[in-house]
PDB file of C-alpha atoms in Angstrom:
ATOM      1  CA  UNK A 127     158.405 106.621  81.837  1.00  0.00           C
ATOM      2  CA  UNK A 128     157.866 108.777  78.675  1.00  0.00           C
ATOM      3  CA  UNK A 129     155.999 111.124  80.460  1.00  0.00           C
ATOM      4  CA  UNK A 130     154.907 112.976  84.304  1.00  0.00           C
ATOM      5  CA  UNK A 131     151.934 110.809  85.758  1.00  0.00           C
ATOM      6  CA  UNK A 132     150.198 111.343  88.089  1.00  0.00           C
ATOM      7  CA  UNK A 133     147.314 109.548  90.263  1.00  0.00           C
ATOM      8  CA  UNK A 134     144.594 109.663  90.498  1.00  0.00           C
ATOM      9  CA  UNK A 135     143.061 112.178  87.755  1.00  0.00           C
ATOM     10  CA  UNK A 136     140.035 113.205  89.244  1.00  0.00           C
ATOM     11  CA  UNK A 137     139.620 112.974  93.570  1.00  0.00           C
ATOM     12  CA  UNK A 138     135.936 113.653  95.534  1.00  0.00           C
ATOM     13  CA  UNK A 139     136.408 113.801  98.825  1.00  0.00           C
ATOM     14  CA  UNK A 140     134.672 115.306 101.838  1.00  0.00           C
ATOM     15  CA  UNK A 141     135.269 118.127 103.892  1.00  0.00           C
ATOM     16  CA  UNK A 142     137.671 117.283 106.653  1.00  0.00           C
ATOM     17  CA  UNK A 143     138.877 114.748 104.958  1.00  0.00           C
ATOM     18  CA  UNK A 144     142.400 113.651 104.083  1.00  0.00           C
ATOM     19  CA  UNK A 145     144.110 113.142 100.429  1.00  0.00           C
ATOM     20  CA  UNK A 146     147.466 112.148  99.045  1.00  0.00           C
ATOM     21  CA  UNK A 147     148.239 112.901  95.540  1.00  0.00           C
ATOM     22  CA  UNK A 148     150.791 111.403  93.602  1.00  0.00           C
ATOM     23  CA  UNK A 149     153.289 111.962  90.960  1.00  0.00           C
ATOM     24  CA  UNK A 150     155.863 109.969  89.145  1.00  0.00           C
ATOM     25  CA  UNK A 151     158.244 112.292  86.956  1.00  0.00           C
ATOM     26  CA  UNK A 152     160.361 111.532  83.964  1.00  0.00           C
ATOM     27  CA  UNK A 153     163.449 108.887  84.830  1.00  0.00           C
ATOM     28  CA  UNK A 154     166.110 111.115  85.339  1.00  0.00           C
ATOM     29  CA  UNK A 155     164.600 114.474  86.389  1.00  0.00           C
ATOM     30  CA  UNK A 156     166.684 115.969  88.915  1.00  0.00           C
ATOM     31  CA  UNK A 157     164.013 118.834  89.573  1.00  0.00           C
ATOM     32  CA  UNK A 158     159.961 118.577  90.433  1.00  0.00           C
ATOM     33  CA  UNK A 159     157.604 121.063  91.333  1.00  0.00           C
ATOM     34  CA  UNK A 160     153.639 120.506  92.295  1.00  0.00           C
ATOM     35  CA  UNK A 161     151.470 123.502  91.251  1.00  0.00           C
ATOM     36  CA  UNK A 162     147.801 124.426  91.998  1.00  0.00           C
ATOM     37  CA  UNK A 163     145.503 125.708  89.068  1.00  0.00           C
ATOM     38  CA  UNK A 164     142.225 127.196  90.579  1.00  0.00           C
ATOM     39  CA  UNK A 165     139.200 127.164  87.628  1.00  0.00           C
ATOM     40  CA  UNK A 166     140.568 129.521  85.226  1.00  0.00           C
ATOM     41  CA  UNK A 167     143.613 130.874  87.220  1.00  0.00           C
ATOM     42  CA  UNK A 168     146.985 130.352  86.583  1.00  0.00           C
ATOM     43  CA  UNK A 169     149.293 128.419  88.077  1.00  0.00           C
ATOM     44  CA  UNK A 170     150.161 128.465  92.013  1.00  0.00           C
ATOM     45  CA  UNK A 171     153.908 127.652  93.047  1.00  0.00           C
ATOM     46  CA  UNK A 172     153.740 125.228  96.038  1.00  0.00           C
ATOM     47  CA  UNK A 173     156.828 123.246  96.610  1.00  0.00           C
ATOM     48  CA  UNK A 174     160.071 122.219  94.739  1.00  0.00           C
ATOM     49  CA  UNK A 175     162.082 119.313  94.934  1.00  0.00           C
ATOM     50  CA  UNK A 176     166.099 119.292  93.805  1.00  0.00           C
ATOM     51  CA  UNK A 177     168.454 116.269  93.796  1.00  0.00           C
ATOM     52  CA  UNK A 178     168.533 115.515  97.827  1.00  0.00           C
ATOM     53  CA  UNK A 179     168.735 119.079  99.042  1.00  0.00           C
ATOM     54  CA  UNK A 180     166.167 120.149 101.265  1.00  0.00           C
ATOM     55  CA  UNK A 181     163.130 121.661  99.494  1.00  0.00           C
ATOM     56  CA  UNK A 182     161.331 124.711  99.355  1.00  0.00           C
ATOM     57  CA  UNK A 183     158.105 124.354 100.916  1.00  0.00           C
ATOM     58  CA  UNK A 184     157.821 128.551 100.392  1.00  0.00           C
ATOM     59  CA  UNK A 185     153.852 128.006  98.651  1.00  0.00           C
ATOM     60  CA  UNK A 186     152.545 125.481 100.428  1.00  0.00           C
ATOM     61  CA  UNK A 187     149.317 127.812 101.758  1.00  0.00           C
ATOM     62  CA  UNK A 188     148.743 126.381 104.893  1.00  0.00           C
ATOM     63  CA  UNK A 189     150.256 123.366 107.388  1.00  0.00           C
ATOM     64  CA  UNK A 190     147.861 121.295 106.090  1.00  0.00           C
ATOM     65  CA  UNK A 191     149.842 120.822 103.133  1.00  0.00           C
ATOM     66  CA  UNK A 192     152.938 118.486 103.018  1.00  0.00           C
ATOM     67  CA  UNK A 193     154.883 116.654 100.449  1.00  0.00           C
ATOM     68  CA  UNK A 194     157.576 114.538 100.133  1.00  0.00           C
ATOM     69  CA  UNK A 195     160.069 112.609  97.505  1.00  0.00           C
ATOM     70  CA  UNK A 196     161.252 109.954  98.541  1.00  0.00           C
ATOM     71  CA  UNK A 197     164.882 108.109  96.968  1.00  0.00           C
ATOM     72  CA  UNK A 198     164.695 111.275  94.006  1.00  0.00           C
ATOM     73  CA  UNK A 199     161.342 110.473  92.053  1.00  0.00           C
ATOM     74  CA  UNK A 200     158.091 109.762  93.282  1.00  0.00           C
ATOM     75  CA  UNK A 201     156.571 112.913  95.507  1.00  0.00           C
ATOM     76  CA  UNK A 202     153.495 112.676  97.275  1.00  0.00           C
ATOM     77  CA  UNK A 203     151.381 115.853  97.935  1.00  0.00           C
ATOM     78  CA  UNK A 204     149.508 115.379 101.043  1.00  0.00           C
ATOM     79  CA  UNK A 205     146.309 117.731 102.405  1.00  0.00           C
ATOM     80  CA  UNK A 206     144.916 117.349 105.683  1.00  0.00           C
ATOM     81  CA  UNK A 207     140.999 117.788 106.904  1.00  0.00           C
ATOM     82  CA  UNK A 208     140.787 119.458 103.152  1.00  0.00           C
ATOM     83  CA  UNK A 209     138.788 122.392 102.612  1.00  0.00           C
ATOM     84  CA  UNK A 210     136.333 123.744  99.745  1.00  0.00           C
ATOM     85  CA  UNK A 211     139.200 126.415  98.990  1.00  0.00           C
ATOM     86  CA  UNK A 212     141.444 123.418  98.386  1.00  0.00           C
ATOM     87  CA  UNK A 213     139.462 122.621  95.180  1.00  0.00           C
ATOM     88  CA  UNK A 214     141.483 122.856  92.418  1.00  0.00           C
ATOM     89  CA  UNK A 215     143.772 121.157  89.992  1.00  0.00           C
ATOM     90  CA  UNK A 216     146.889 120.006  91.334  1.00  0.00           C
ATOM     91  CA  UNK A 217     149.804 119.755  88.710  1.00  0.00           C
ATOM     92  CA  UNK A 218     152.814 118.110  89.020  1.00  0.00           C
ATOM     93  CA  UNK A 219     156.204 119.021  87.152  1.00  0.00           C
ATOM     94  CA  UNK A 220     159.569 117.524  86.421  1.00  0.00           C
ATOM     95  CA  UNK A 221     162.457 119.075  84.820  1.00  0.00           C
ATOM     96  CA  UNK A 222     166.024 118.220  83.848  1.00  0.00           C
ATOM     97  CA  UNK A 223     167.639 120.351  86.276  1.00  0.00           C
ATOM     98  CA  UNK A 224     166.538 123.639  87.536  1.00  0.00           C
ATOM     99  CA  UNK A 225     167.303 125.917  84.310  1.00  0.00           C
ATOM    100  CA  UNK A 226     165.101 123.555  81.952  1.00  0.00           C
ATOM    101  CA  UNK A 227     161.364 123.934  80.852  1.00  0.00           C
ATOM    102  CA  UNK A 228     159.083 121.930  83.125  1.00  0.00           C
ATOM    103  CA  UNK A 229     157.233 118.658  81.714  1.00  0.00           C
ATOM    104  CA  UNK A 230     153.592 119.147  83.210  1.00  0.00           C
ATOM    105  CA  UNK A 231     151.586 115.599  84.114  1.00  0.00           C
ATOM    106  CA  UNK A 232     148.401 115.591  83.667  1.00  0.00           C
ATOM    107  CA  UNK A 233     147.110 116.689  87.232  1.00  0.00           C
ATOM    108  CA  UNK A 234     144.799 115.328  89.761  1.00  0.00           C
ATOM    109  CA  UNK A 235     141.291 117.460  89.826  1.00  0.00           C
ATOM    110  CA  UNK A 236     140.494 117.946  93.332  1.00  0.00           C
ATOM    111  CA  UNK A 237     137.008 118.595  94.447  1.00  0.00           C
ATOM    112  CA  UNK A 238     136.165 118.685  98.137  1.00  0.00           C
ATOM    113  CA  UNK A 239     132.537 118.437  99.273  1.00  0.00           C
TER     114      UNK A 239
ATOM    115  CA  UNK B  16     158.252 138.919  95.563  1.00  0.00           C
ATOM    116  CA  UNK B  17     158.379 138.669  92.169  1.00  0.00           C
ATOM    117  CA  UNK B  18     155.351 139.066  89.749  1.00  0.00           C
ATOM    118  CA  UNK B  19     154.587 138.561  86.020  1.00  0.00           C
ATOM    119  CA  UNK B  20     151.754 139.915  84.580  1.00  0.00           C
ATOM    120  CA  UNK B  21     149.955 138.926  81.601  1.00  0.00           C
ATOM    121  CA  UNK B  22     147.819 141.024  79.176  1.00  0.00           C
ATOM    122  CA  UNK B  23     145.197 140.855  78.018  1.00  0.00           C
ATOM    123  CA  UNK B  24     143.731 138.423  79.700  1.00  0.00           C
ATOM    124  CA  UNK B  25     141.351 137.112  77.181  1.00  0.00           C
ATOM    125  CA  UNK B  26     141.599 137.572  73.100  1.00  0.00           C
ATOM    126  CA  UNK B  27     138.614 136.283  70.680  1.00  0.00           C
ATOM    127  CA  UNK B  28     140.314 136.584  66.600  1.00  0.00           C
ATOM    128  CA  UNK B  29     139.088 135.233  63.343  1.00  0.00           C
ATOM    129  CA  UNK B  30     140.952 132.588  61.587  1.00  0.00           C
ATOM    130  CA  UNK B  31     144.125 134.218  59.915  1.00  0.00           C
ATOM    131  CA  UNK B  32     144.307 137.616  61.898  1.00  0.00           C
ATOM    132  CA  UNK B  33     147.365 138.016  63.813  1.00  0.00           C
ATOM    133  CA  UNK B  34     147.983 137.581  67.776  1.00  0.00           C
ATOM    134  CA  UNK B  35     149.753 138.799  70.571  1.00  0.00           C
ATOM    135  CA  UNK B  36     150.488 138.732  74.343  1.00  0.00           C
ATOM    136  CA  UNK B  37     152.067 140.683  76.648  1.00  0.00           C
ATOM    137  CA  UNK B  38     154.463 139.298  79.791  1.00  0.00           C
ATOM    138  CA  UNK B  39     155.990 142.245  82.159  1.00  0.00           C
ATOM    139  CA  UNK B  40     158.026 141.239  85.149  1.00  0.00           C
ATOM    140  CA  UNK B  41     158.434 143.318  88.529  1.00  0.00           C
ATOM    141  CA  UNK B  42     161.620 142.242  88.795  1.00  0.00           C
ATOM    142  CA  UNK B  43     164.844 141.273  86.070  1.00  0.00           C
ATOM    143  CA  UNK B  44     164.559 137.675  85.476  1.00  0.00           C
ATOM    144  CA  UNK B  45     167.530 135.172  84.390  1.00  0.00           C
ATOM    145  CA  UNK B  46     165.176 133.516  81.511  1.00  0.00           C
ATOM    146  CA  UNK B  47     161.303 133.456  80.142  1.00  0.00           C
ATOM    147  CA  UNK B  48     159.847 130.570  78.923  1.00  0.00           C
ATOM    148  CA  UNK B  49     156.638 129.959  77.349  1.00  0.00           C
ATOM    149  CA  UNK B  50     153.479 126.772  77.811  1.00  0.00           C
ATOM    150  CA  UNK B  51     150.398 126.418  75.920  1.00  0.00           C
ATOM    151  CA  UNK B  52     147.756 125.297  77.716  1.00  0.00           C
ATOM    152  CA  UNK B  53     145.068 123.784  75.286  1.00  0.00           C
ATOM    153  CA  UNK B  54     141.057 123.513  76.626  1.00  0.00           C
ATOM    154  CA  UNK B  55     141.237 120.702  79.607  1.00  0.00           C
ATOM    155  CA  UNK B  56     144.645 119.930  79.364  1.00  0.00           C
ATOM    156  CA  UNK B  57     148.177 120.354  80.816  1.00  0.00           C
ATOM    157  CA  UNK B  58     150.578 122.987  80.464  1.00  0.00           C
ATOM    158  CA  UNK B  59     153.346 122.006  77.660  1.00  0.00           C
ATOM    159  CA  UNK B  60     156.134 123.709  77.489  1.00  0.00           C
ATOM    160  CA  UNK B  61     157.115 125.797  74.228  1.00  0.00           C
ATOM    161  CA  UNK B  62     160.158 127.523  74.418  1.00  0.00           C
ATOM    162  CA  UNK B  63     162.424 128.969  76.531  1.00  0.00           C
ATOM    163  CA  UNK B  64     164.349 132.664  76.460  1.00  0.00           C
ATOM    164  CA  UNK B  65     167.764 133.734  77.533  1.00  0.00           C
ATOM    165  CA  UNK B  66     169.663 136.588  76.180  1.00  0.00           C
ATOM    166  CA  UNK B  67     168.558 140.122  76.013  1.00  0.00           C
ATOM    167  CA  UNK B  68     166.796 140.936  73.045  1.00  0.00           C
ATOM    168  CA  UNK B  69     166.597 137.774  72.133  1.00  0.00           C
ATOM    169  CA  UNK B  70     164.199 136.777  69.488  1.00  0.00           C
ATOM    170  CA  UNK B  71     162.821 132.877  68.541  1.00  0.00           C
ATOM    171  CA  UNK B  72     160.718 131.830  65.842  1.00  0.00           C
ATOM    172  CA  UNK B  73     158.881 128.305  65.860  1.00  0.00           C
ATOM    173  CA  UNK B  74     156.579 128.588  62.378  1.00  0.00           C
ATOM    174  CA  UNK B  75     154.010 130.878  62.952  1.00  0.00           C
ATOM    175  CA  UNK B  76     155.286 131.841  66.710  1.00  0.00           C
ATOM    176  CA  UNK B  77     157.668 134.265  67.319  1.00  0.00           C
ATOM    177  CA  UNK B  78     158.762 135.341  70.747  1.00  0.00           C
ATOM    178  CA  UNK B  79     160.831 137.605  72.082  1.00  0.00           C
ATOM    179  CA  UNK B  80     162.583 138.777  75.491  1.00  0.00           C
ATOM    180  CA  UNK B  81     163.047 142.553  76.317  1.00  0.00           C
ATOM    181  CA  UNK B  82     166.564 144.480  76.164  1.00  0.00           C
ATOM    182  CA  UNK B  83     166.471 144.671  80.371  1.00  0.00           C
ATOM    183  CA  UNK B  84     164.931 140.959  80.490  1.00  0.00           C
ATOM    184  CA  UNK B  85     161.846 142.294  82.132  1.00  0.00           C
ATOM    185  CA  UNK B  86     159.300 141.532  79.469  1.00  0.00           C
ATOM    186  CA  UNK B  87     158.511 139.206  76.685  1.00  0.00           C
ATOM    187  CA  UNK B  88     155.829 139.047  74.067  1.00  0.00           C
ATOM    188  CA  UNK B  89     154.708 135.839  72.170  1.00  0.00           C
ATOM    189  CA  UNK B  90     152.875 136.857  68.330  1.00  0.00           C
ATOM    190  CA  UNK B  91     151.334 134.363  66.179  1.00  0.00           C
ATOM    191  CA  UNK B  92     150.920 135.236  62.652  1.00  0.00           C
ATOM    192  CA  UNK B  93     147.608 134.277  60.550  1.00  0.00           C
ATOM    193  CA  UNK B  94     146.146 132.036  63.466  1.00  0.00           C
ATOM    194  CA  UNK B  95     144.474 128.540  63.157  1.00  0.00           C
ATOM    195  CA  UNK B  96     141.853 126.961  65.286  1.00  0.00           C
ATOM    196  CA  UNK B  97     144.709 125.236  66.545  1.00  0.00           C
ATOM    197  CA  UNK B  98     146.217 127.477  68.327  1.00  0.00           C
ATOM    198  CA  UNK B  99     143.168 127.663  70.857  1.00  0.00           C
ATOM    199  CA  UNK B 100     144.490 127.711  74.126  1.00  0.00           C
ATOM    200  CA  UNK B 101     145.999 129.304  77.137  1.00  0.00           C
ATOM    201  CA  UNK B 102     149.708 130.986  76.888  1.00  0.00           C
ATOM    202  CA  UNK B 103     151.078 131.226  80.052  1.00  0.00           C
ATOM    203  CA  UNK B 104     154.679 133.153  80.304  1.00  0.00           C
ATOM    204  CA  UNK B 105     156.633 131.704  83.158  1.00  0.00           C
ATOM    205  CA  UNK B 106     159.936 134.143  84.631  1.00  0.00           C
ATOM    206  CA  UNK B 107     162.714 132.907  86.634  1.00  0.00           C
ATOM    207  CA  UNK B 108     164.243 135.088  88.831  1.00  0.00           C
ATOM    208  CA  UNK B 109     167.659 136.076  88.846  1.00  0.00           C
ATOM    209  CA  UNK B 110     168.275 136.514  92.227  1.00  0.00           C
ATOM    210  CA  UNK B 111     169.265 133.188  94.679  1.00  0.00           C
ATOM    211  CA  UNK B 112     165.909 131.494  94.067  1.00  0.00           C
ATOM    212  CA  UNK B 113     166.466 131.038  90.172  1.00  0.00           C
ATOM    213  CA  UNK B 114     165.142 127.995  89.891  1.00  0.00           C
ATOM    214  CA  UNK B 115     161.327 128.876  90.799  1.00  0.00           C
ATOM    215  CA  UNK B 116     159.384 129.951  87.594  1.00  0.00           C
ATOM    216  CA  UNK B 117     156.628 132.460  88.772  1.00  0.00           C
ATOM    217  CA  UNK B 118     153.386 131.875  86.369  1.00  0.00           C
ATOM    218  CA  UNK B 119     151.540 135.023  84.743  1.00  0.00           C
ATOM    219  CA  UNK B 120     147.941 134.350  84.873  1.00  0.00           C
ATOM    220  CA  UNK B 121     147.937 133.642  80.816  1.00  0.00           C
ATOM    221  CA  UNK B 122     146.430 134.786  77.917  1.00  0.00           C
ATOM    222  CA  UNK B 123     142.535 132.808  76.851  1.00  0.00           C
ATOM    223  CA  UNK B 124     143.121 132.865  72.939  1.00  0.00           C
ATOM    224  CA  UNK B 125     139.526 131.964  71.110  1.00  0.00           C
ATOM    225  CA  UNK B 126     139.738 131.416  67.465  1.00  0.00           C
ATOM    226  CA  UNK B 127     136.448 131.787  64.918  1.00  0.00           C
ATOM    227  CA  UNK B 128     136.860 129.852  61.938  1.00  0.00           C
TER     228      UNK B 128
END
């Protein structure tokens, strides 16, 4: 596609609760990243996908947070029995290859009740 | 780990003054690049730095990346209400992990007309 999208834009669920998130990146993007911008905050490293290597799960804060890619493009962030901290807007990147800027989508607001 | 910092943290100008923000890294980084992040959107990416000392111009933008790579500065000359927005600097390490950009926490740019 021309751009990152990702689904849905805006998520309500309850406490305890679980959500997936997803995110198609640019055909032919090597590289994707998900982020987490809190109201006003910047932006929160979580995970990076590259080409089939393994990927670096080194910000995911908690086990409650997974994500995979499955056959090199579409990820899916997944958050189990979600929290009220887990509010937030979670943004999903592609790139190129690693040394490129990142092409942002334009995130899923996630607001847990 | 690594951290960028971002100052200041908010800046209110009248139409036509002149801009700037500050990036600092902890650490050396392999390249800075630059988003824009306008009022409810997504991050877009803007430019990205390499070489020490380097200096980029992009109209009224002009960015540059510090003789030891640890710092950068973005200046916009004679400002327009549209360049409202959030400037987020973004460094990638130079170490093993140099494909991770690490987020400052951006600069809030208000502009009176």
């Amino acid at each position: 596609g021309a751009g990152v999208s990702q689904s849905p834009s805006n998520k309500v669920t309850e406490k305890g609760k679980d959500v997936e998130l997803r995110c198609d990146p640019i055909s032919g993007h090597t590289a994707l990243y998900w982020y987490r911008q809190s109201l006003g905050q910047g932006l929160e490293f979580l995970i990076y996908f590259q080409g089939n290597s393994a990927p670096d799960k080194s910000g995911l804060p908690s086990d409650r947070f997974s994500a995979e890619r499955t056959g090199g493009s579409v990820s899916t962030l997944t958050i189990q029995r979600t929290q009220q901290e887990d509010s937030a807007v979670y943004l999903c990147a592609s790139s190129h290859d690693r040394g490129y800027g990142y092409t942002f989508g334009s995130g899923t607001r996630l607001t847990v009740v | 780990g690594q951290q960028v910092m971002q100052i200041p943290q908010y800046q209110h100008v009248q139409e036509g003054e002149d801009f700037t923000t500050y990036c600092n890294s902890s650490t050396t980084l392999s390249n800075i690049q630059w988003y824009k992040q306008r009022p409810g959107g997504h991050p877009v990416f803007l430019i990205q730095l390499v070489k020490s000392g380097e200096v980029k111009k992009q109209k009224r933008l002009t960015f540059q990346f510090g003789e030891a790579k640890k710092n950068s500065s973005l200046h916009i000359t004679a400002t327009q209400t549209t360049d409202v927005g959030t400037y987020f600097c973004a460094g990638r390490g130079s170490g093993g992990s140099n494909y991770k950009l690490t987020f400052g926490k951006g600069t809030l740019l208000t502009v009176n007309p």
